Amino acid sequence: MSALHQSAVIGVIGAGAMGAGIAQVAAQAGHQVKLYDNREGVAQTSIDSMAKQLAKLVERNKFTAEQVQQILARLSVANLLEDFSDTGLVVEAIVENIDVKKNIFDALEAICSANCILASNTSSISITRLAAGMKHPERMVGMHFFNPAPIMKLVEVVSGLATDSDVATCVYETALNWGKKPVYAASTPGFIVNRVARPFYAESFRLRQEQVADCVTLDTLLKGAGGFRMGAFELTDMIGHDVNYAVTCSVFDAYYGDFRFQPSLIQKDLVDAGFLGRKSGQGFYSYKEGGDKPQAQCVEVSPLDDGAVITCEVSKDIGYLKGLVDRLSRAGVQVTEVSDLAKGYLKIGDTFVALTDGRMACERGKEEALNDLVLVDLALDYQSATHIALSRSATTSAEAFNDVVQCFDLVGIKVSEVVDSPALVVMRTVAMLANEAADAVLQGVASAEGVDTAMCFGLNYPQGPLVWADAIGVAEIDKVLTHLQQSYGEDRYRPSLLMRRIAMVEGRFHD
Ligand code: NAI
């Protein structure tokens, strides 16, 4: 089934944040759109504020005044649900309550024509449950937009057990025509994004709870090394802890208490205290006027002696740290390849340096009999990273550590020393995101491409978690997870079966 023709009338129910945005998207794509809200005057108010937003876009040359006039002319208020009798697609975006939504769909079945597609923008309710008891459950589908709908590209096209695949295809193709990046998803708790993103928050919360670093340092590392637009603390302060915590609890409950989705006590504390983030003036950070702006903890560097040259020995196979070695070399560090250095190691002065493999430095140093050992966190791209986490074993001397910090200083990368903890910060986060992504693929929720597209276009991740796992090496990620699981003895870190299977054959998630 191909996309809906532009002549199809689109109905949108609920003129709140999402409904108004969806109506705008459909009108911009050339459809006549009818907007209905059960609170009197709300649909018209939404269209009026849309007009103001669009006028601003004319000022910024995104649209001409004529285009905006045409878009607005395509939007109208529906005073009654009965006005939806000529629609080809209805998107529901009302309150997140299954009974209220079901009532709406019951009413729509009696009003709309037999071939009208009924879609819900729900973020957490099962499409299978919503469709249950409908006369034609096969035409019920999830069309999950992200906020703000006119800007965010992703649309999860969610199929319940009864959804006709032609209906899902039609919605997918229609979303494409609307300039969106649709991905198919099966109706499972959290769909793709709200499930796969859980570890992004959970691992930062745990690192904070275990006092590995403070919030601003962890946020800075996720941005400066990981390439994420925001760290977990600032992001959840923006989302609102009540909202973010409720999503985590609902996914945790829906998976029958799987510890991989366990909510965090430190976030619960914030909710209990009413510290909901930006909207309440206090979350992990304070938003009160004149409040402190915390800075990331950085290691003070002892300057190099005049004329001193840093030397760096590199093993023949340096793996993912190649970008770092290239950057050191360009900055004047004398890099020499040596054959007797174990795979993946650098030696700066007398200090052994390696990318974290999920073991703590104290553990790895002991197992490999390395006295001076510094572990480096993962970076999205070592060529452009601005900040990095390092950790060291208890036997590593201050001088040995300083030699390594000087190296990073030389190339302009700030260093935060974090408490010796498994997989540091970015590696731990990315490994857990990739693990959740792998499990979603394993369980047929979405394809590897679908998951990666969803995370990039729904949450602006710098790279899909599975593309990232391929770049690091799936076997490496599997090793990191296995070490995390051994350190904690917890099911939360168990590698996905798919991760393990691909790791065993040295395969990849993407061709
Ligand atoms: P909202 O509270 O801003 O808007 C909901 C609108 O629906 C209100 O204007 C309300 O008057 C109207 N409404 C409530 N019951 C109604 C009924 N029986 N008939 C007609 N209109 C009714 O809510 P928001 O944020 O727009 O969310 C709507 C849906 O979209 C929810 O299912 C939510 O889970 C989902 N969603 C929300 C996102 C967000 O970031 N806010 C993102 C993606 C999905």
PDB file of N, CA and C in Angstrom, residues 78-144:
ATOM      1  N   ALA A  78     -12.436  21.190  13.824  1.00  0.00           N
ATOM      2  CA  ALA A  78     -13.611  20.309  13.792  1.00  0.00           C
ATOM      3  C   ALA A  78     -14.335  20.496  15.116  1.00  0.00           C
ATOM      4  N   ASN A  79     -15.603  20.832  15.050  1.00  0.00           N
ATOM      5  CA  ASN A  79     -16.332  21.051  16.298  1.00  0.00           C
ATOM      6  C   ASN A  79     -16.862  19.745  16.877  1.00  0.00           C
ATOM      7  N   LEU A  80     -17.040  18.779  15.991  1.00  0.00           N
ATOM      8  CA  LEU A  80     -17.572  17.479  16.409  1.00  0.00           C
ATOM      9  C   LEU A  80     -16.716  16.375  15.799  1.00  0.00           C
ATOM     10  N   LEU A  81     -16.667  15.245  16.476  1.00  0.00           N
ATOM     11  CA  LEU A  81     -15.952  14.099  15.881  1.00  0.00           C
ATOM     12  C   LEU A  81     -16.610  13.683  14.566  1.00  0.00           C
ATOM     13  N   GLU A  82     -17.930  13.918  14.462  1.00  0.00           N
ATOM     14  CA  GLU A  82     -18.655  13.546  13.239  1.00  0.00           C
ATOM     15  C   GLU A  82     -18.062  14.229  12.006  1.00  0.00           C
ATOM     16  N   ASP A  83     -17.375  15.365  12.208  1.00  0.00           N
ATOM     17  CA  ASP A  83     -16.749  16.067  11.073  1.00  0.00           C
ATOM     18  C   ASP A  83     -15.636  15.233  10.436  1.00  0.00           C
ATOM     19  N   PHE A  84     -15.246  14.126  11.104  1.00  0.00           N
ATOM     20  CA  PHE A  84     -14.147  13.308  10.583  1.00  0.00           C
ATOM     21  C   PHE A  84     -14.614  12.242   9.589  1.00  0.00           C
ATOM     22  N   SER A  85     -15.881  12.314   9.186  1.00  0.00           N
ATOM     23  CA  SER A  85     -16.421  11.237   8.331  1.00  0.00           C
ATOM     24  C   SER A  85     -15.694  11.138   6.984  1.00  0.00           C
ATOM     25  N   ASP A  86     -15.064  12.227   6.521  1.00  0.00           N
ATOM     26  CA  ASP A  86     -14.404  12.174   5.200  1.00  0.00           C
ATOM     27  C   ASP A  86     -12.882  12.038   5.322  1.00  0.00           C
ATOM     28  N   THR A  87     -12.364  11.664   6.494  1.00  0.00           N
ATOM     29  CA  THR A  87     -10.904  11.596   6.654  1.00  0.00           C
ATOM     30  C   THR A  87     -10.339  10.267   6.127  1.00  0.00           C
ATOM     31  N   GLY A  88      -9.071  10.326   5.695  1.00  0.00           N
ATOM     32  CA  GLY A  88      -8.379   9.114   5.248  1.00  0.00           C
ATOM     33  C   GLY A  88      -7.460   8.582   6.337  1.00  0.00           C
ATOM     34  N   LEU A  89      -7.100   9.456   7.268  1.00  0.00           N
ATOM     35  CA  LEU A  89      -6.227   9.076   8.391  1.00  0.00           C
ATOM     36  C   LEU A  89      -6.577   9.974   9.570  1.00  0.00           C
ATOM     37  N   VAL A  90      -6.761   9.362  10.722  1.00  0.00           N
ATOM     38  CA  VAL A  90      -6.967  10.150  11.939  1.00  0.00           C
ATOM     39  C   VAL A  90      -5.816   9.843  12.892  1.00  0.00           C
ATOM     40  N   VAL A  91      -5.162  10.893  13.382  1.00  0.00           N
ATOM     41  CA  VAL A  91      -4.096  10.692  14.374  1.00  0.00           C
ATOM     42  C   VAL A  91      -4.606  11.217  15.711  1.00  0.00           C
ATOM     43  N   GLU A  92      -4.640  10.337  16.682  1.00  0.00           N
ATOM     44  CA  GLU A  92      -5.114  10.716  18.024  1.00  0.00           C
ATOM     45  C   GLU A  92      -3.927  11.129  18.879  1.00  0.00           C
ATOM     46  N   ALA A  93      -4.036  12.298  19.510  1.00  0.00           N
ATOM     47  CA  ALA A  93      -2.958  12.783  20.401  1.00  0.00           C
ATOM     48  C   ALA A  93      -3.589  13.428  21.633  1.00  0.00           C
ATOM     49  N   ILE A  94      -4.416  12.632  22.323  1.00  0.00           N
ATOM     50  CA  ILE A  94      -5.082  13.156  23.532  1.00  0.00           C
ATOM     51  C   ILE A  94      -4.367  12.629  24.775  1.00  0.00           C
ATOM     52  N   VAL A  95      -4.978  12.842  25.891  1.00  0.00           N
ATOM     53  CA  VAL A  95      -4.393  12.448  27.173  1.00  0.00           C
ATOM     54  C   VAL A  95      -3.972  10.963  27.168  1.00  0.00           C
ATOM     55  N   GLU A  96      -2.849  10.671  27.854  1.00  0.00           N
ATOM     56  CA  GLU A  96      -2.280   9.311  27.857  1.00  0.00           C
ATOM     57  C   GLU A  96      -3.060   8.412  28.813  1.00  0.00           C
ATOM     58  N   ASN A  97      -4.287   8.065  28.413  1.00  0.00           N
ATOM     59  CA  ASN A  97      -5.134   7.229  29.257  1.00  0.00           C
ATOM     60  C   ASN A  97      -5.849   6.234  28.349  1.00  0.00           C
ATOM     61  N   ILE A  98      -5.651   4.965  28.629  1.00  0.00           N
ATOM     62  CA  ILE A  98      -6.152   3.944  27.693  1.00  0.00           C
ATOM     63  C   ILE A  98      -7.672   3.985  27.542  1.00  0.00           C
ATOM     64  N   ASP A  99      -8.390   4.192  28.642  1.00  0.00           N
ATOM     65  CA  ASP A  99      -9.857   4.174  28.548  1.00  0.00           C
ATOM     66  C   ASP A  99     -10.369   5.342  27.709  1.00  0.00           C
ATOM     67  N   VAL A 100      -9.783   6.516  27.955  1.00  0.00           N
ATOM     68  CA  VAL A 100     -10.219   7.696  27.187  1.00  0.00           C
ATOM     69  C   VAL A 100      -9.887   7.499  25.702  1.00  0.00           C
ATOM     70  N   LYS A 101      -8.699   6.956  25.439  1.00  0.00           N
ATOM     71  CA  LYS A 101      -8.322   6.744  24.032  1.00  0.00           C
ATOM     72  C   LYS A 101      -9.249   5.712  23.378  1.00  0.00           C
ATOM     73  N   LYS A 102      -9.532   4.630  24.119  1.00  0.00           N
ATOM     74  CA  LYS A 102     -10.393   3.577  23.547  1.00  0.00           C
ATOM     75  C   LYS A 102     -11.781   4.130  23.192  1.00  0.00           C
ATOM     76  N   ASN A 103     -12.309   4.984  24.069  1.00  0.00           N
ATOM     77  CA  ASN A 103     -13.619   5.593  23.791  1.00  0.00           C
ATOM     78  C   ASN A 103     -13.593   6.370  22.491  1.00  0.00           C
ATOM     79  N   ILE A 104     -12.508   7.118  22.292  1.00  0.00           N
ATOM     80  CA  ILE A 104     -12.379   7.902  21.055  1.00  0.00           C
ATOM     81  C   ILE A 104     -12.368   6.979  19.836  1.00  0.00           C
ATOM     82  N   PHE A 105     -11.576   5.903  19.911  1.00  0.00           N
ATOM     83  CA  PHE A 105     -11.482   5.010  18.745  1.00  0.00           C
ATOM     84  C   PHE A 105     -12.807   4.285  18.493  1.00  0.00           C
ATOM     85  N   ASP A 106     -13.527   3.942  19.563  1.00  0.00           N
ATOM     86  CA  ASP A 106     -14.862   3.343  19.387  1.00  0.00           C
ATOM     87  C   ASP A 106     -15.753   4.300  18.615  1.00  0.00           C
ATOM     88  N   ALA A 107     -15.718   5.572  19.039  1.00  0.00           N
ATOM     89  CA  ALA A 107     -16.563   6.581  18.378  1.00  0.00           C
ATOM     90  C   ALA A 107     -16.142   6.728  16.918  1.00  0.00           C
ATOM     91  N   LEU A 108     -14.820   6.761  16.675  1.00  0.00           N
ATOM     92  CA  LEU A 108     -14.324   6.963  15.309  1.00  0.00           C
ATOM     93  C   LEU A 108     -14.743   5.819  14.385  1.00  0.00           C
ATOM     94  N   GLU A 109     -14.752   4.603  14.922  1.00  0.00           N
ATOM     95  CA  GLU A 109     -15.117   3.456  14.068  1.00  0.00           C
ATOM     96  C   GLU A 109     -16.515   3.635  13.493  1.00  0.00           C
ATOM     97  N   ALA A 110     -17.380   4.274  14.274  1.00  0.00           N
ATOM     98  CA  ALA A 110     -18.758   4.471  13.816  1.00  0.00           C
ATOM     99  C   ALA A 110     -18.866   5.640  12.844  1.00  0.00           C
ATOM    100  N   ILE A 111     -17.874   6.528  12.880  1.00  0.00           N
ATOM    101  CA  ILE A 111     -17.958   7.761  12.070  1.00  0.00           C
ATOM    102  C   ILE A 111     -17.173   7.652  10.763  1.00  0.00           C
ATOM    103  N   CYS A 112     -15.962   7.112  10.854  1.00  0.00           N
ATOM    104  CA  CYS A 112     -15.055   7.143   9.686  1.00  0.00           C
ATOM    105  C   CYS A 112     -15.405   6.034   8.701  1.00  0.00           C
ATOM    106  N   SER A 113     -14.970   6.241   7.444  1.00  0.00           N
ATOM    107  CA  SER A 113     -15.228   5.221   6.425  1.00  0.00           C
ATOM    108  C   SER A 113     -14.373   3.985   6.705  1.00  0.00           C
ATOM    109  N   ALA A 114     -14.734   2.867   6.071  1.00  0.00           N
ATOM    110  CA  ALA A 114     -14.082   1.585   6.370  1.00  0.00           C
ATOM    111  C   ALA A 114     -12.585   1.604   6.062  1.00  0.00           C
ATOM    112  N   ASN A 115     -12.170   2.430   5.077  1.00  0.00           N
ATOM    113  CA  ASN A 115     -10.741   2.414   4.732  1.00  0.00           C
ATOM    114  C   ASN A 115      -9.940   3.531   5.405  1.00  0.00           C
ATOM    115  N   CYS A 116     -10.543   4.212   6.348  1.00  0.00           N
ATOM    116  CA  CYS A 116      -9.788   5.257   7.061  1.00  0.00           C
ATOM    117  C   CYS A 116      -8.841   4.600   8.073  1.00  0.00           C
ATOM    118  N   ILE A 117      -7.589   5.037   8.076  1.00  0.00           N
ATOM    119  CA  ILE A 117      -6.600   4.491   9.020  1.00  0.00           C
ATOM    120  C   ILE A 117      -6.714   5.230  10.342  1.00  0.00           C
ATOM    121  N   LEU A 118      -6.714   4.487  11.430  1.00  0.00           N
ATOM    122  CA  LEU A 118      -6.794   5.102  12.759  1.00  0.00           C
ATOM    123  C   LEU A 118      -5.436   4.944  13.442  1.00  0.00           C
ATOM    124  N   ALA A 119      -4.835   6.061  13.810  1.00  0.00           N
ATOM    125  CA  ALA A 119      -3.480   6.013  14.388  1.00  0.00           C
ATOM    126  C   ALA A 119      -3.468   6.695  15.745  1.00  0.00           C
ATOM    127  N   SER A 120      -2.597   6.196  16.622  1.00  0.00           N
ATOM    128  CA  SER A 120      -2.422   6.833  17.928  1.00  0.00           C
ATOM    129  C   SER A 120      -0.986   7.303  18.072  1.00  0.00           C
ATOM    130  N   ASN A 121      -0.852   8.480  18.680  1.00  0.00           N
ATOM    131  CA  ASN A 121       0.490   9.025  18.945  1.00  0.00           C
ATOM    132  C   ASN A 121       0.972   8.620  20.344  1.00  0.00           C
ATOM    133  N   THR A 122       0.311   7.650  20.952  1.00  0.00           N
ATOM    134  CA  THR A 122       0.677   7.258  22.322  1.00  0.00           C
ATOM    135  C   THR A 122       2.170   6.958  22.455  1.00  0.00           C
ATOM    136  N   SER A 123       2.753   7.348  23.607  1.00  0.00           N
ATOM    137  CA  SER A 123       4.168   7.012  23.821  1.00  0.00           C
ATOM    138  C   SER A 123       4.322   5.734  24.617  1.00  0.00           C
ATOM    139  N   SER A 124       3.269   5.270  25.287  1.00  0.00           N
ATOM    140  CA  SER A 124       3.492   4.125  26.179  1.00  0.00           C
ATOM    141  C   SER A 124       2.393   3.072  26.156  1.00  0.00           C
ATOM    142  N   ILE A 125       1.265   3.375  25.532  1.00  0.00           N
ATOM    143  CA  ILE A 125       0.173   2.385  25.574  1.00  0.00           C
ATOM    144  C   ILE A 125       0.316   1.409  24.404  1.00  0.00           C
ATOM    145  N   SER A 126       0.084   0.128  24.712  1.00  0.00           N
ATOM    146  CA  SER A 126       0.216  -0.906  23.689  1.00  0.00           C
ATOM    147  C   SER A 126      -0.828  -0.699  22.584  1.00  0.00           C
ATOM    148  N   ILE A 127      -0.356  -0.730  21.351  1.00  0.00           N
ATOM    149  CA  ILE A 127      -1.264  -0.598  20.205  1.00  0.00           C
ATOM    150  C   ILE A 127      -2.164  -1.841  20.141  1.00  0.00           C
ATOM    151  N   THR A 128      -1.606  -2.972  20.527  1.00  0.00           N
ATOM    152  CA  THR A 128      -2.397  -4.210  20.563  1.00  0.00           C
ATOM    153  C   THR A 128      -3.593  -4.035  21.503  1.00  0.00           C
ATOM    154  N   ARG A 129      -3.337  -3.466  22.683  1.00  0.00           N
ATOM    155  CA  ARG A 129      -4.419  -3.268  23.666  1.00  0.00           C
ATOM    156  C   ARG A 129      -5.419  -2.231  23.170  1.00  0.00           C
ATOM    157  N   LEU A 130      -4.916  -1.168  22.554  1.00  0.00           N
ATOM    158  CA  LEU A 130      -5.823  -0.131  22.052  1.00  0.00           C
ATOM    159  C   LEU A 130      -6.764  -0.698  20.991  1.00  0.00           C
ATOM    160  N   ALA A 131      -6.222  -1.618  20.174  1.00  0.00           N
ATOM    161  CA  ALA A 131      -7.017  -2.155  19.058  1.00  0.00           C
ATOM    162  C   ALA A 131      -7.980  -3.253  19.519  1.00  0.00           C
ATOM    163  N   ALA A 132      -7.689  -3.841  20.684  1.00  0.00           N
ATOM    164  CA  ALA A 132      -8.507  -4.977  21.137  1.00  0.00           C
ATOM    165  C   ALA A 132      -9.967  -4.553  21.273  1.00  0.00           C
ATOM    166  N   GLY A 133     -10.853  -5.357  20.713  1.00  0.00           N
ATOM    167  CA  GLY A 133     -12.286  -5.083  20.824  1.00  0.00           C
ATOM    168  C   GLY A 133     -12.807  -4.167  19.723  1.00  0.00           C
ATOM    169  N   MET A 134     -11.894  -3.607  18.908  1.00  0.00           N
ATOM    170  CA  MET A 134     -12.382  -2.763  17.807  1.00  0.00           C
ATOM    171  C   MET A 134     -13.008  -3.652  16.734  1.00  0.00           C
ATOM    172  N   LYS A 135     -13.896  -3.064  15.947  1.00  0.00           N
ATOM    173  CA  LYS A 135     -14.516  -3.853  14.861  1.00  0.00           C
ATOM    174  C   LYS A 135     -13.453  -4.195  13.815  1.00  0.00           C
ATOM    175  N   HIS A 136     -12.565  -3.223  13.571  1.00  0.00           N
ATOM    176  CA  HIS A 136     -11.515  -3.453  12.567  1.00  0.00           C
ATOM    177  C   HIS A 136     -10.153  -3.132  13.171  1.00  0.00           C
ATOM    178  N   PRO A 137      -9.651  -4.030  14.024  1.00  0.00           N
ATOM    179  CA  PRO A 137      -8.371  -3.755  14.689  1.00  0.00           C
ATOM    180  C   PRO A 137      -7.195  -3.675  13.709  1.00  0.00           C
ATOM    181  N   GLU A 138      -7.409  -4.207  12.503  1.00  0.00           N
ATOM    182  CA  GLU A 138      -6.307  -4.224  11.523  1.00  0.00           C
ATOM    183  C   GLU A 138      -5.959  -2.828  11.015  1.00  0.00           C
ATOM    184  N   ARG A 139      -6.849  -1.860  11.199  1.00  0.00           N
ATOM    185  CA  ARG A 139      -6.542  -0.509  10.688  1.00  0.00           C
ATOM    186  C   ARG A 139      -5.989   0.399  11.783  1.00  0.00           C
ATOM    187  N   MET A 140      -5.745  -0.182  12.938  1.00  0.00           N
ATOM    188  CA  MET A 140      -5.206   0.582  14.067  1.00  0.00           C
ATOM    189  C   MET A 140      -3.675   0.471  14.068  1.00  0.00           C
ATOM    190  N   VAL A 141      -2.997   1.604  14.186  1.00  0.00           N
ATOM    191  CA  VAL A 141      -1.531   1.614  14.094  1.00  0.00           C
ATOM    192  C   VAL A 141      -0.993   2.729  15.000  1.00  0.00           C
ATOM    193  N   GLY A 142       0.228   2.589  15.444  1.00  0.00           N
ATOM    194  CA  GLY A 142       0.861   3.672  16.200  1.00  0.00           C
ATOM    195  C   GLY A 142       1.595   4.591  15.239  1.00  0.00           C
ATOM    196  N   MET A 143       1.443   5.902  15.440  1.00  0.00           N
ATOM    197  CA  MET A 143       2.190   6.878  14.642  1.00  0.00           C
ATOM    198  C   MET A 143       2.801   7.828  15.670  1.00  0.00           C
ATOM    199  N   HIS A 144       3.971   7.422  16.144  1.00  0.00           N
ATOM    200  CA  HIS A 144       4.558   8.095  17.310  1.00  0.00           C
ATOM    201  C   HIS A 144       5.549   9.170  16.877  1.00  0.00           C
TER     202      HIS A 144
END
